mmCIF file of C-alpha atoms and ligand atoms in Angstrom:
data_model
loop_
_atom_site.group_PDB
_atom_site.id
_atom_site.type_symbol
_atom_site.label_atom_id
_atom_site.label_comp_id
_atom_site.label_asym_id
_atom_site.label_seq_id
_atom_site.Cartn_x
_atom_site.Cartn_y
_atom_site.Cartn_z
ATOM 1 C CA MET A 1 -16.594 15.727 -7.709
ATOM 2 C CA SER A 2 -13.363 14.135 -6.551
ATOM 3 C CA SER A 3 -10.689 12.215 -8.410
ATOM 4 C CA ILE A 4 -10.621 8.516 -7.694
ATOM 5 C CA ILE A 5 -7.372 7.041 -6.435
ATOM 6 C CA ASP A 6 -7.278 3.811 -8.392
ATOM 7 C CA GLY A 7 -5.651 1.310 -6.040
ATOM 8 C CA LYS A 8 -5.932 -1.431 -8.631
ATOM 9 C CA ALA A 9 -3.957 0.525 -11.208
ATOM 10 C CA VAL A 10 -1.369 1.817 -8.716
ATOM 11 C CA SER A 11 -0.869 -1.655 -7.244
ATOM 12 C CA LEU A 12 -0.535 -3.148 -10.724
ATOM 13 C CA ALA A 13 2.230 -0.660 -11.511
ATOM 14 C CA VAL A 14 4.025 -1.672 -8.271
ATOM 15 C CA LYS A 15 3.665 -5.355 -9.132
ATOM 16 C CA GLU A 16 4.873 -4.842 -12.709
ATOM 17 C CA GLU A 17 7.967 -3.107 -11.372
ATOM 18 C CA LEU A 18 8.608 -5.940 -8.888
ATOM 19 C CA LYS A 19 8.061 -8.494 -11.644
ATOM 20 C CA ALA A 20 10.731 -6.813 -13.765
ATOM 21 C CA ARG A 21 13.191 -6.730 -10.859
ATOM 22 C CA ILE A 22 12.595 -10.383 -10.000
ATOM 23 C CA SER A 23 12.920 -11.423 -13.610
ATOM 24 C CA GLU A 24 16.308 -9.638 -13.648
ATOM 25 C CA LEU A 25 17.384 -11.713 -10.642
ATOM 26 C CA ALA A 26 16.320 -14.868 -12.450
ATOM 27 C CA GLY A 27 18.159 -13.715 -15.570
ATOM 28 C CA GLU A 28 21.335 -13.295 -13.518
ATOM 29 C CA GLY A 29 20.948 -16.883 -12.301
ATOM 30 C CA LYS A 30 20.210 -15.752 -8.742
ATOM 31 C CA ARG A 31 17.863 -17.392 -6.296
ATOM 32 C CA ILE A 32 14.255 -16.182 -6.451
ATOM 33 C CA PRO A 33 12.658 -14.649 -3.312
ATOM 34 C CA CYS A 34 10.326 -16.967 -1.422
ATOM 35 C CA LEU A 35 7.293 -16.147 0.728
ATOM 36 C CA ALA A 36 5.841 -18.698 3.152
ATOM 37 C CA VAL A 37 2.203 -18.230 4.131
ATOM 38 C CA ILE A 38 0.688 -20.127 7.037
ATOM 39 C CA ILE A 39 -3.061 -20.406 7.343
ATOM 40 C CA VAL A 40 -4.850 -22.030 10.265
ATOM 41 C CA GLY A 41 -8.429 -23.245 9.841
ATOM 42 C CA ASP A 42 -11.057 -22.532 7.210
ATOM 43 C CA ASN A 43 -12.146 -18.933 7.783
ATOM 44 C CA PRO A 44 -13.472 -17.991 4.304
ATOM 45 C CA ALA A 45 -12.233 -14.378 4.487
ATOM 46 C CA SER A 46 -8.743 -15.542 5.524
ATOM 47 C CA ARG A 47 -8.749 -18.155 2.750
ATOM 48 C CA SER A 48 -9.637 -15.505 0.205
ATOM 49 C CA TYR A 49 -6.893 -13.119 1.450
ATOM 50 C CA VAL A 50 -4.349 -15.936 1.293
ATOM 51 C CA ARG A 51 -5.415 -16.868 -2.230
ATOM 52 C CA GLY A 52 -4.906 -13.234 -3.254
ATOM 53 C CA LYS A 53 -1.416 -13.220 -1.754
ATOM 54 C CA ILE A 54 -0.347 -16.453 -3.439
ATOM 55 C CA LYS A 55 -1.753 -15.233 -6.752
ATOM 56 C CA ALA A 56 0.155 -11.961 -6.466
ATOM 57 C CA ALA A 57 3.361 -13.865 -5.654
ATOM 58 C CA GLU A 58 2.863 -15.944 -8.801
ATOM 59 C CA PHE A 59 2.291 -12.779 -10.820
ATOM 60 C CA VAL A 60 5.496 -11.062 -9.714
ATOM 61 C CA GLY A 61 7.547 -14.267 -9.836
ATOM 62 C CA ILE A 62 8.046 -14.786 -6.093
ATOM 63 C CA ASP A 63 8.109 -18.438 -5.019
ATOM 64 C CA SER A 64 5.464 -19.222 -2.449
ATOM 65 C CA ARG A 65 4.866 -21.967 0.042
ATOM 66 C CA LEU A 66 1.442 -22.434 1.520
ATOM 67 C CA ILE A 67 1.289 -24.203 4.878
ATOM 68 C CA GLU A 68 -2.250 -25.175 5.814
ATOM 69 C CA LEU A 69 -2.954 -26.223 9.388
ATOM 70 C CA PRO A 70 -6.240 -27.442 10.876
ATOM 71 C CA GLU A 71 -8.341 -25.202 13.115
ATOM 72 C CA ASN A 72 -7.502 -27.351 16.176
ATOM 73 C CA VAL A 73 -3.732 -27.341 15.627
ATOM 74 C CA GLN A 74 -1.686 -27.088 18.810
ATOM 75 C CA GLU A 75 0.152 -23.818 19.300
ATOM 76 C CA GLU A 76 3.403 -25.759 19.705
ATOM 77 C CA VAL A 77 2.973 -27.292 16.256
ATOM 78 C CA LEU A 78 2.453 -23.862 14.699
ATOM 79 C CA LEU A 79 5.492 -22.486 16.550
ATOM 80 C CA GLY A 80 7.490 -25.480 15.301
ATOM 81 C CA LYS A 81 6.544 -24.692 11.682
ATOM 82 C CA ILE A 82 7.613 -21.078 12.173
ATOM 83 C CA ALA A 83 10.943 -22.155 13.704
ATOM 84 C CA ALA A 84 11.601 -24.386 10.692
ATOM 85 C CA LEU A 85 10.830 -21.546 8.265
ATOM 86 C CA ASN A 86 13.026 -19.155 10.289
ATOM 87 C CA ALA A 87 15.906 -21.603 9.915
ATOM 88 C CA ASP A 88 15.286 -22.287 6.211
ATOM 89 C CA PRO A 89 17.771 -20.236 4.158
ATOM 90 C CA LEU A 90 15.506 -20.447 1.098
ATOM 91 C CA VAL A 91 12.622 -18.642 2.811
ATOM 92 C CA ASP A 92 12.714 -14.820 2.855
ATOM 93 C CA GLY A 93 9.297 -13.890 4.191
ATOM 94 C CA ILE A 94 6.921 -15.542 6.658
ATOM 95 C CA LEU A 95 3.312 -14.492 7.027
ATOM 96 C CA VAL A 96 0.834 -16.038 9.428
ATOM 97 C CA GLN A 97 -2.675 -15.114 8.330
ATOM 98 C CA LEU A 98 -4.614 -13.511 11.179
ATOM 99 C CA PRO A 99 -6.892 -13.922 13.044
ATOM 100 C CA LEU A 100 -5.848 -17.202 14.657
ATOM 101 C CA PRO A 101 -8.220 -19.515 16.558
ATOM 102 C CA ALA A 102 -8.837 -18.430 20.163
ATOM 103 C CA HIS A 103 -6.705 -21.212 21.706
ATOM 104 C CA ILE A 104 -3.567 -19.826 20.030
ATOM 105 C CA CYS A 105 -1.791 -16.764 21.429
ATOM 106 C CA GLU A 106 -1.299 -14.349 18.524
ATOM 107 C CA ASP A 107 1.405 -12.400 20.328
ATOM 108 C CA ARG A 108 3.484 -15.547 20.889
ATOM 109 C CA VAL A 109 3.127 -16.457 17.223
ATOM 110 C CA ILE A 110 4.124 -12.993 15.976
ATOM 111 C CA ASP A 111 7.064 -12.886 18.394
ATOM 112 C CA ALA A 112 8.272 -16.250 17.060
ATOM 113 C CA ILE A 113 8.727 -15.000 13.479
ATOM 114 C CA SER A 114 12.283 -13.972 12.718
ATOM 115 C CA VAL A 115 12.463 -10.143 12.607
ATOM 116 C CA GLU A 116 14.203 -10.247 9.200
ATOM 117 C CA LYS A 117 11.451 -12.461 7.708
ATOM 118 C CA ASP A 118 8.493 -10.638 9.316
ATOM 119 C CA VAL A 119 7.055 -9.296 6.038
ATOM 120 C CA ASP A 120 3.847 -8.183 7.783
ATOM 121 C CA GLY A 121 5.944 -5.872 9.975
ATOM 122 C CA PHE A 122 4.072 -6.947 13.125
ATOM 123 C CA HIS A 123 7.032 -8.176 15.205
ATOM 124 C CA PRO A 124 7.596 -5.914 18.247
ATOM 125 C CA GLN A 125 11.163 -5.231 17.102
ATOM 126 C CA ASN A 126 9.922 -3.992 13.730
ATOM 127 C CA VAL A 127 7.221 -1.925 15.443
ATOM 128 C CA ALA A 128 9.778 -0.371 17.811
ATOM 129 C CA ALA A 129 12.150 0.358 14.927
ATOM 130 C CA LEU A 130 9.322 2.045 12.994
ATOM 131 C CA TRP A 131 8.575 4.373 15.913
ATOM 132 C CA LEU A 132 12.268 5.062 16.475
ATOM 133 C CA GLY A 133 12.774 5.911 12.806
ATOM 134 C CA ARG A 134 15.226 3.056 12.326
ATOM 135 C CA PRO A 135 15.360 0.670 9.355
ATOM 136 C CA CYS A 136 12.522 -1.827 9.618
ATOM 137 C CA ILE A 137 9.901 -3.759 7.723
ATOM 138 C CA VAL A 138 6.910 -1.416 7.438
ATOM 139 C CA PRO A 139 3.455 -3.068 7.727
ATOM 140 C CA CYS A 140 1.795 -3.566 4.346
ATOM 141 C CA THR A 141 -1.506 -1.686 4.671
ATOM 142 C CA PRO A 142 -0.005 1.534 6.100
ATOM 143 C CA LYS A 143 2.803 1.365 3.548
ATOM 144 C CA GLY A 144 0.231 0.987 0.754
ATOM 145 C CA ILE A 145 -1.823 3.903 2.105
ATOM 146 C CA ILE A 146 1.215 6.196 2.015
ATOM 147 C CA HIS A 147 1.970 5.056 -1.526
ATOM 148 C CA LEU A 148 -1.598 5.922 -2.565
ATOM 149 C CA ILE A 149 -1.438 9.359 -0.917
ATOM 150 C CA ARG A 150 1.863 10.079 -2.663
ATOM 151 C CA SER A 151 0.404 8.953 -5.979
ATOM 152 C CA THR A 152 -1.952 11.957 -5.839
ATOM 153 C CA GLY A 153 0.972 14.373 -5.773
ATOM 154 C CA VAL A 154 -0.737 16.256 -2.917
ATOM 155 C CA GLU A 155 1.743 17.870 -0.524
ATOM 156 C CA VAL A 156 1.650 16.168 2.878
ATOM 157 C CA SER A 157 4.227 18.227 4.751
ATOM 158 C CA GLY A 158 2.637 20.761 7.074
ATOM 159 C CA ARG A 159 -0.913 19.565 6.309
ATOM 160 C CA LYS A 160 -3.413 18.277 8.852
ATOM 161 C CA ALA A 161 -3.958 14.509 8.815
ATOM 162 C CA VAL A 162 -6.638 12.727 10.808
ATOM 163 C CA VAL A 163 -6.521 8.968 11.192
ATOM 164 C CA VAL A 164 -9.742 7.425 12.479
ATOM 165 C CA GLY A 165 -8.832 4.169 14.223
ATOM 166 C CA ARG A 166 -5.891 3.279 16.444
ATOM 167 C CA SER A 167 -5.226 -0.388 15.726
ATOM 168 C CA ASN A 168 -1.683 -1.733 15.778
ATOM 169 C CA ILE A 169 -1.934 -2.920 12.181
ATOM 170 C CA VAL A 170 -3.384 0.198 10.537
ATOM 171 C CA GLY A 171 -4.205 3.286 12.607
ATOM 172 C CA LYS A 172 -1.062 3.676 14.704
ATOM 173 C CA PRO A 173 1.523 2.820 12.036
ATOM 174 C CA VAL A 174 -0.117 4.948 9.338
ATOM 175 C CA ALA A 175 -0.177 7.867 11.780
ATOM 176 C CA LYS A 176 3.560 7.419 12.351
ATOM 177 C CA LEU A 177 4.254 7.273 8.610
ATOM 178 C CA LEU A 178 2.246 10.483 8.077
ATOM 179 C CA LEU A 179 4.222 12.084 10.894
ATOM 180 C CA ASP A 180 7.414 11.032 9.093
ATOM 181 C CA LEU A 181 6.101 12.964 6.075
ATOM 182 C CA ASN A 182 5.725 16.012 8.365
ATOM 183 C CA ALA A 183 1.944 16.017 8.521
ATOM 184 C CA THR A 184 0.354 17.259 11.734
ATOM 185 C CA VAL A 185 -1.397 14.093 12.803
ATOM 186 C CA THR A 186 -4.391 13.446 15.046
ATOM 187 C CA ILE A 187 -5.545 9.919 15.838
ATOM 188 C CA ALA A 188 -9.260 9.541 16.556
ATOM 189 C CA HIS A 189 -10.969 6.519 18.105
ATOM 190 C CA SER A 190 -14.231 5.391 19.668
ATOM 191 C CA ARG A 191 -13.904 7.815 22.599
ATOM 192 C CA THR A 192 -13.160 10.859 20.442
ATOM 193 C CA ARG A 193 -15.640 13.661 21.053
ATOM 194 C CA ASP A 194 -17.153 15.451 18.073
ATOM 195 C CA LEU A 195 -15.414 13.346 15.470
ATOM 196 C CA ALA A 196 -17.036 15.284 12.627
ATOM 197 C CA ALA A 197 -15.521 18.587 13.773
ATOM 198 C CA LEU A 198 -12.101 16.913 13.769
ATOM 199 C CA THR A 199 -12.418 15.162 10.413
ATOM 200 C CA ARG A 200 -13.695 18.364 8.769
ATOM 201 C CA GLU A 201 -10.291 19.915 9.514
ATOM 202 C CA ALA A 202 -8.356 17.115 7.830
ATOM 203 C CA ASP A 203 -6.480 17.737 4.587
ATOM 204 C CA ILE A 204 -5.762 14.010 4.654
ATOM 205 C CA LEU A 205 -8.346 11.712 6.190
ATOM 206 C CA VAL A 206 -7.685 8.017 6.751
ATOM 207 C CA ALA A 207 -10.636 5.896 7.908
ATOM 208 C CA ALA A 208 -9.674 2.554 9.480
ATOM 209 C CA VAL A 209 -12.620 1.784 11.692
ATOM 210 C CA GLY A 210 -14.549 -1.233 10.454
ATOM 211 C CA ARG A 211 -17.955 0.506 10.481
ATOM 212 C CA PRO A 212 -19.777 0.622 7.145
ATOM 213 C CA ARG A 213 -20.074 4.118 5.613
ATOM 214 C CA MET A 214 -19.619 5.947 8.931
ATOM 215 C CA ILE A 215 -17.641 8.837 7.400
ATOM 216 C CA THR A 216 -20.190 10.877 5.466
ATOM 217 C CA GLY A 217 -19.701 13.801 3.109
ATOM 218 C CA ASP A 218 -20.524 16.367 5.796
ATOM 219 C CA MET A 219 -17.499 15.086 7.775
ATOM 220 C CA VAL A 220 -15.058 15.726 4.927
ATOM 221 C CA LYS A 221 -13.138 18.937 4.246
ATOM 222 C CA PRO A 222 -13.641 20.138 0.672
ATOM 223 C CA GLY A 223 -10.688 19.032 -1.456
ATOM 224 C CA ALA A 224 -9.319 16.567 1.139
ATOM 225 C CA VAL A 225 -7.553 13.305 0.318
ATOM 226 C CA VAL A 226 -9.753 10.540 1.730
ATOM 227 C CA ILE A 227 -8.350 7.055 2.195
ATOM 228 C CA ASP A 228 -10.886 4.369 3.031
ATOM 229 C CA VAL A 229 -9.279 1.326 4.640
ATOM 230 C CA GLY A 230 -12.497 -0.338 5.757
ATOM 231 C CA ILE A 231 -13.676 -3.645 4.362
ATOM 232 C CA ASN A 232 -17.206 -4.311 5.523
ATOM 233 C CA ARG A 233 -19.746 -6.722 4.133
ATOM 234 C CA THR A 234 -23.322 -5.473 4.095
ATOM 235 C CA GLU A 235 -26.289 -7.732 4.741
ATOM 236 C CA ASP A 236 -26.920 -8.042 1.010
ATOM 237 C CA GLY A 237 -23.336 -9.280 0.538
ATOM 238 C CA HIS A 238 -21.758 -6.107 -0.884
ATOM 239 C CA LEU A 239 -18.327 -4.869 0.151
ATOM 240 C CA VAL A 240 -18.355 -1.313 1.440
ATOM 241 C CA GLY A 241 -15.783 0.865 3.119
ATOM 242 C CA ASP A 242 -15.846 2.999 6.248
ATOM 243 C CA VAL A 243 -16.551 6.020 4.059
ATOM 244 C CA ASP A 244 -19.893 6.747 2.460
ATOM 245 C CA PHE A 245 -18.449 6.979 -1.035
ATOM 246 C CA GLU A 246 -21.399 8.714 -2.623
ATOM 247 C CA SER A 247 -21.582 11.705 -0.288
ATOM 248 C CA ALA A 248 -17.825 11.899 0.475
ATOM 249 C CA SER A 249 -16.778 11.825 -3.176
ATOM 250 C CA ALA A 250 -18.919 14.903 -3.804
ATOM 251 C CA VAL A 251 -16.742 16.859 -1.351
ATOM 252 C CA ALA A 252 -13.273 15.291 -1.334
ATOM 253 C CA GLY A 253 -10.492 16.187 -3.758
ATOM 254 C CA TRP A 254 -9.256 12.599 -3.902
ATOM 255 C CA ILE A 255 -10.839 9.407 -2.659
ATOM 256 C CA THR A 256 -10.163 5.665 -2.693
ATOM 257 C CA PRO A 257 -12.986 3.296 -3.648
ATOM 258 C CA VAL A 258 -13.856 0.040 -1.866
ATOM 259 C CA PRO A 259 -13.133 -2.407 -3.344
ATOM 260 C CA GLY A 260 -10.209 -1.382 -5.532
ATOM 261 C CA GLY A 261 -8.481 1.075 -3.201
ATOM 262 C CA VAL A 262 -6.334 0.132 -0.232
ATOM 263 C CA GLY A 263 -6.965 -3.645 -0.487
ATOM 264 C CA PRO A 264 -4.885 -4.328 -3.626
ATOM 265 C CA MET A 265 -2.113 -2.056 -2.297
ATOM 266 C CA THR A 266 -1.772 -4.154 0.852
ATOM 267 C CA ILE A 267 -0.959 -7.197 -1.268
ATOM 268 C CA ALA A 268 1.411 -5.285 -3.547
ATOM 269 C CA MET A 269 3.307 -4.011 -0.500
ATOM 270 C CA LEU A 270 3.543 -7.552 0.846
ATOM 271 C CA MET A 271 5.322 -8.484 -2.370
ATOM 272 C CA ARG A 272 7.601 -5.462 -2.027
ATOM 273 C CA ASN A 273 8.378 -6.348 1.605
ATOM 274 C CA THR A 274 9.252 -9.888 0.536
ATOM 275 C CA LEU A 275 11.690 -8.613 -2.078
ATOM 276 C CA GLU A 276 13.183 -6.155 0.435
ATOM 277 C CA ALA A 277 13.555 -8.941 3.031
ATOM 278 C CA TYR A 278 15.251 -11.095 0.377
ATOM 279 C CA LYS A 279 17.649 -8.292 -0.488
ATOM 280 C CA ALA A 280 18.474 -7.578 3.142
ATOM 281 C CA ARG A 281 19.334 -11.260 3.609
ATOM 282 C CA THR A 282 21.173 -11.960 0.415
ATOM 283 C CA LEU A 283 22.887 -8.827 -0.853
HETATM 284 P P1 NDP B 1 -9.799 -2.557 14.651
HETATM 285 O O1 NDP B 1 -11.150 -3.105 14.959
HETATM 286 O O2 NDP B 1 -8.596 -3.198 15.225
HETATM 287 O O3 NDP B 1 -9.781 -1.004 15.057
HETATM 288 C C1 NDP B 1 -10.851 -0.170 14.781
HETATM 289 C C2 NDP B 1 -10.584 1.206 15.342
HETATM 290 O O4 NDP B 1 -11.707 2.030 15.060
HETATM 291 C C3 NDP B 1 -10.388 1.232 16.858
HETATM 292 O O5 NDP B 1 -9.260 2.011 17.176
HETATM 293 C C4 NDP B 1 -11.682 1.848 17.378
HETATM 294 O O6 NDP B 1 -11.503 2.647 18.530
HETATM 295 C C5 NDP B 1 -12.062 2.742 16.223
HETATM 296 N N1 NDP B 1 -13.491 3.002 16.251
HETATM 297 C C6 NDP B 1 -14.511 2.128 16.403
HETATM 298 N N2 NDP B 1 -15.692 2.766 16.393
HETATM 299 C C7 NDP B 1 -15.412 4.077 16.237
HETATM 300 C C8 NDP B 1 -16.208 5.248 16.165
HETATM 301 N N3 NDP B 1 -17.541 5.187 16.239
HETATM 302 N N4 NDP B 1 -15.596 6.435 16.005
HETATM 303 C C9 NDP B 1 -14.266 6.511 15.920
HETATM 304 N N5 NDP B 1 -13.442 5.432 15.985
HETATM 305 C C10 NDP B 1 -14.027 4.239 16.144
HETATM 306 O O7 NDP B 1 -9.746 -2.491 13.077
HETATM 307 P P2 NDP B 1 -8.510 -2.543 12.035
HETATM 308 O O8 NDP B 1 -7.666 -1.343 12.164
HETATM 309 O O9 NDP B 1 -7.894 -3.878 12.056
HETATM 310 O O10 NDP B 1 -9.336 -2.451 10.661
HETATM 311 C C11 NDP B 1 -10.161 -1.352 10.378
HETATM 312 C C12 NDP B 1 -10.891 -1.625 9.068
HETATM 313 O O11 NDP B 1 -9.940 -1.759 8.032
HETATM 314 C C13 NDP B 1 -11.694 -2.922 9.042
HETATM 315 O O12 NDP B 1 -12.825 -2.737 8.227
HETATM 316 C C14 NDP B 1 -10.766 -3.913 8.382
HETATM 317 O O13 NDP B 1 -11.451 -4.949 7.724
HETATM 318 C C15 NDP B 1 -10.061 -3.026 7.395
HETATM 319 N N6 NDP B 1 -8.734 -3.466 7.006
HETATM 320 C C16 NDP B 1 -8.441 -3.413 5.671
HETATM 321 C C17 NDP B 1 -7.202 -3.777 5.221
HETATM 322 C C18 NDP B 1 -6.930 -3.664 3.770
HETATM 323 O O14 NDP B 1 -5.980 -4.247 3.289
HETATM 324 N N7 NDP B 1 -7.710 -2.893 3.024
HETATM 325 C C19 NDP B 1 -6.168 -4.270 6.123
HETATM 326 C C20 NDP B 1 -6.540 -4.223 7.513
HETATM 327 C C21 NDP B 1 -7.795 -3.831 7.920
HETATM 328 P P3 NDP B 1 -11.078 2.032 19.970
HETATM 329 O O15 NDP B 1 -9.602 1.781 19.869
HETATM 330 O O16 NDP B 1 -11.410 3.124 20.908
HETATM 331 O O17 NDP B 1 -11.871 0.799 20.151
#
């Protein structure tokens, strides 16, 4: 039976630490970091993610501004809001909740966010800097995944890591971060042949696919660290990951649950990125 990596507890520790650092700033009479969140439309999942982010900001003591725009907002209006936030010296981080309605070009929106305030780490300049090993804002979910892996104390250097999924927001950046920790990394995707043979070799297995319970226990190497990024809602309304927790936890050494694994870490890392963006701008 594996040990559970408790993302709730680890993320709470991160937030407590941030809270202490922000309270120190306040005590020194300094300005408090500020995160601006833009949400377009009424997508319930997006609304719930945004609520979680604003709540976490309140918890750690980061000021937040919520900008709510209607589903049919013109792209130009959204770009205008971003330009105003870029120019606002009191705003340290800007996050536009994705996905956006189909009539808005996501790439144009991401490109419009100032690189220094891009706390999601999605701007092409931040992405390029990540791959070049230069200072950058690291995207929240991959950053949280690495934090969780490190929390186990398991050695990453020289070990085999398999990342299932190659998205720009999770799969690719987490693979790069594992490479930075000297893992030998393989990225699998929908065209990978014999996925199970590959995953069975992984000392560290990250599943970021979006397919409920597709990684089963027989695909896991005994003792492996298994990180489940997936958030999938089943027909009966339950949240499940990309990993079949029951069978995988019987084989893995360490495993994250869903919910309560990667999800809370993503939000904690957003708070950390906001503080880091603040520091880069003000200190
Ligand atoms: P995407 O849909 O962008 O990417 C999914 C990836 O999985 C693709 O690279 C796809 O391959 C690959 N894939 C699909 N089917 C298979 C298969 N049968 N075998 C192997 N690979 C396959 O998803 P995201 O990366 O955005 O998200 C992945 C999951 O993580 C989702 O459930 C999402 O909700 C969740 N998520 C959770 C976050 C959190 O904070 N916990 C944050 C972000 C995402 P191909 O490229 O070939 O199509």
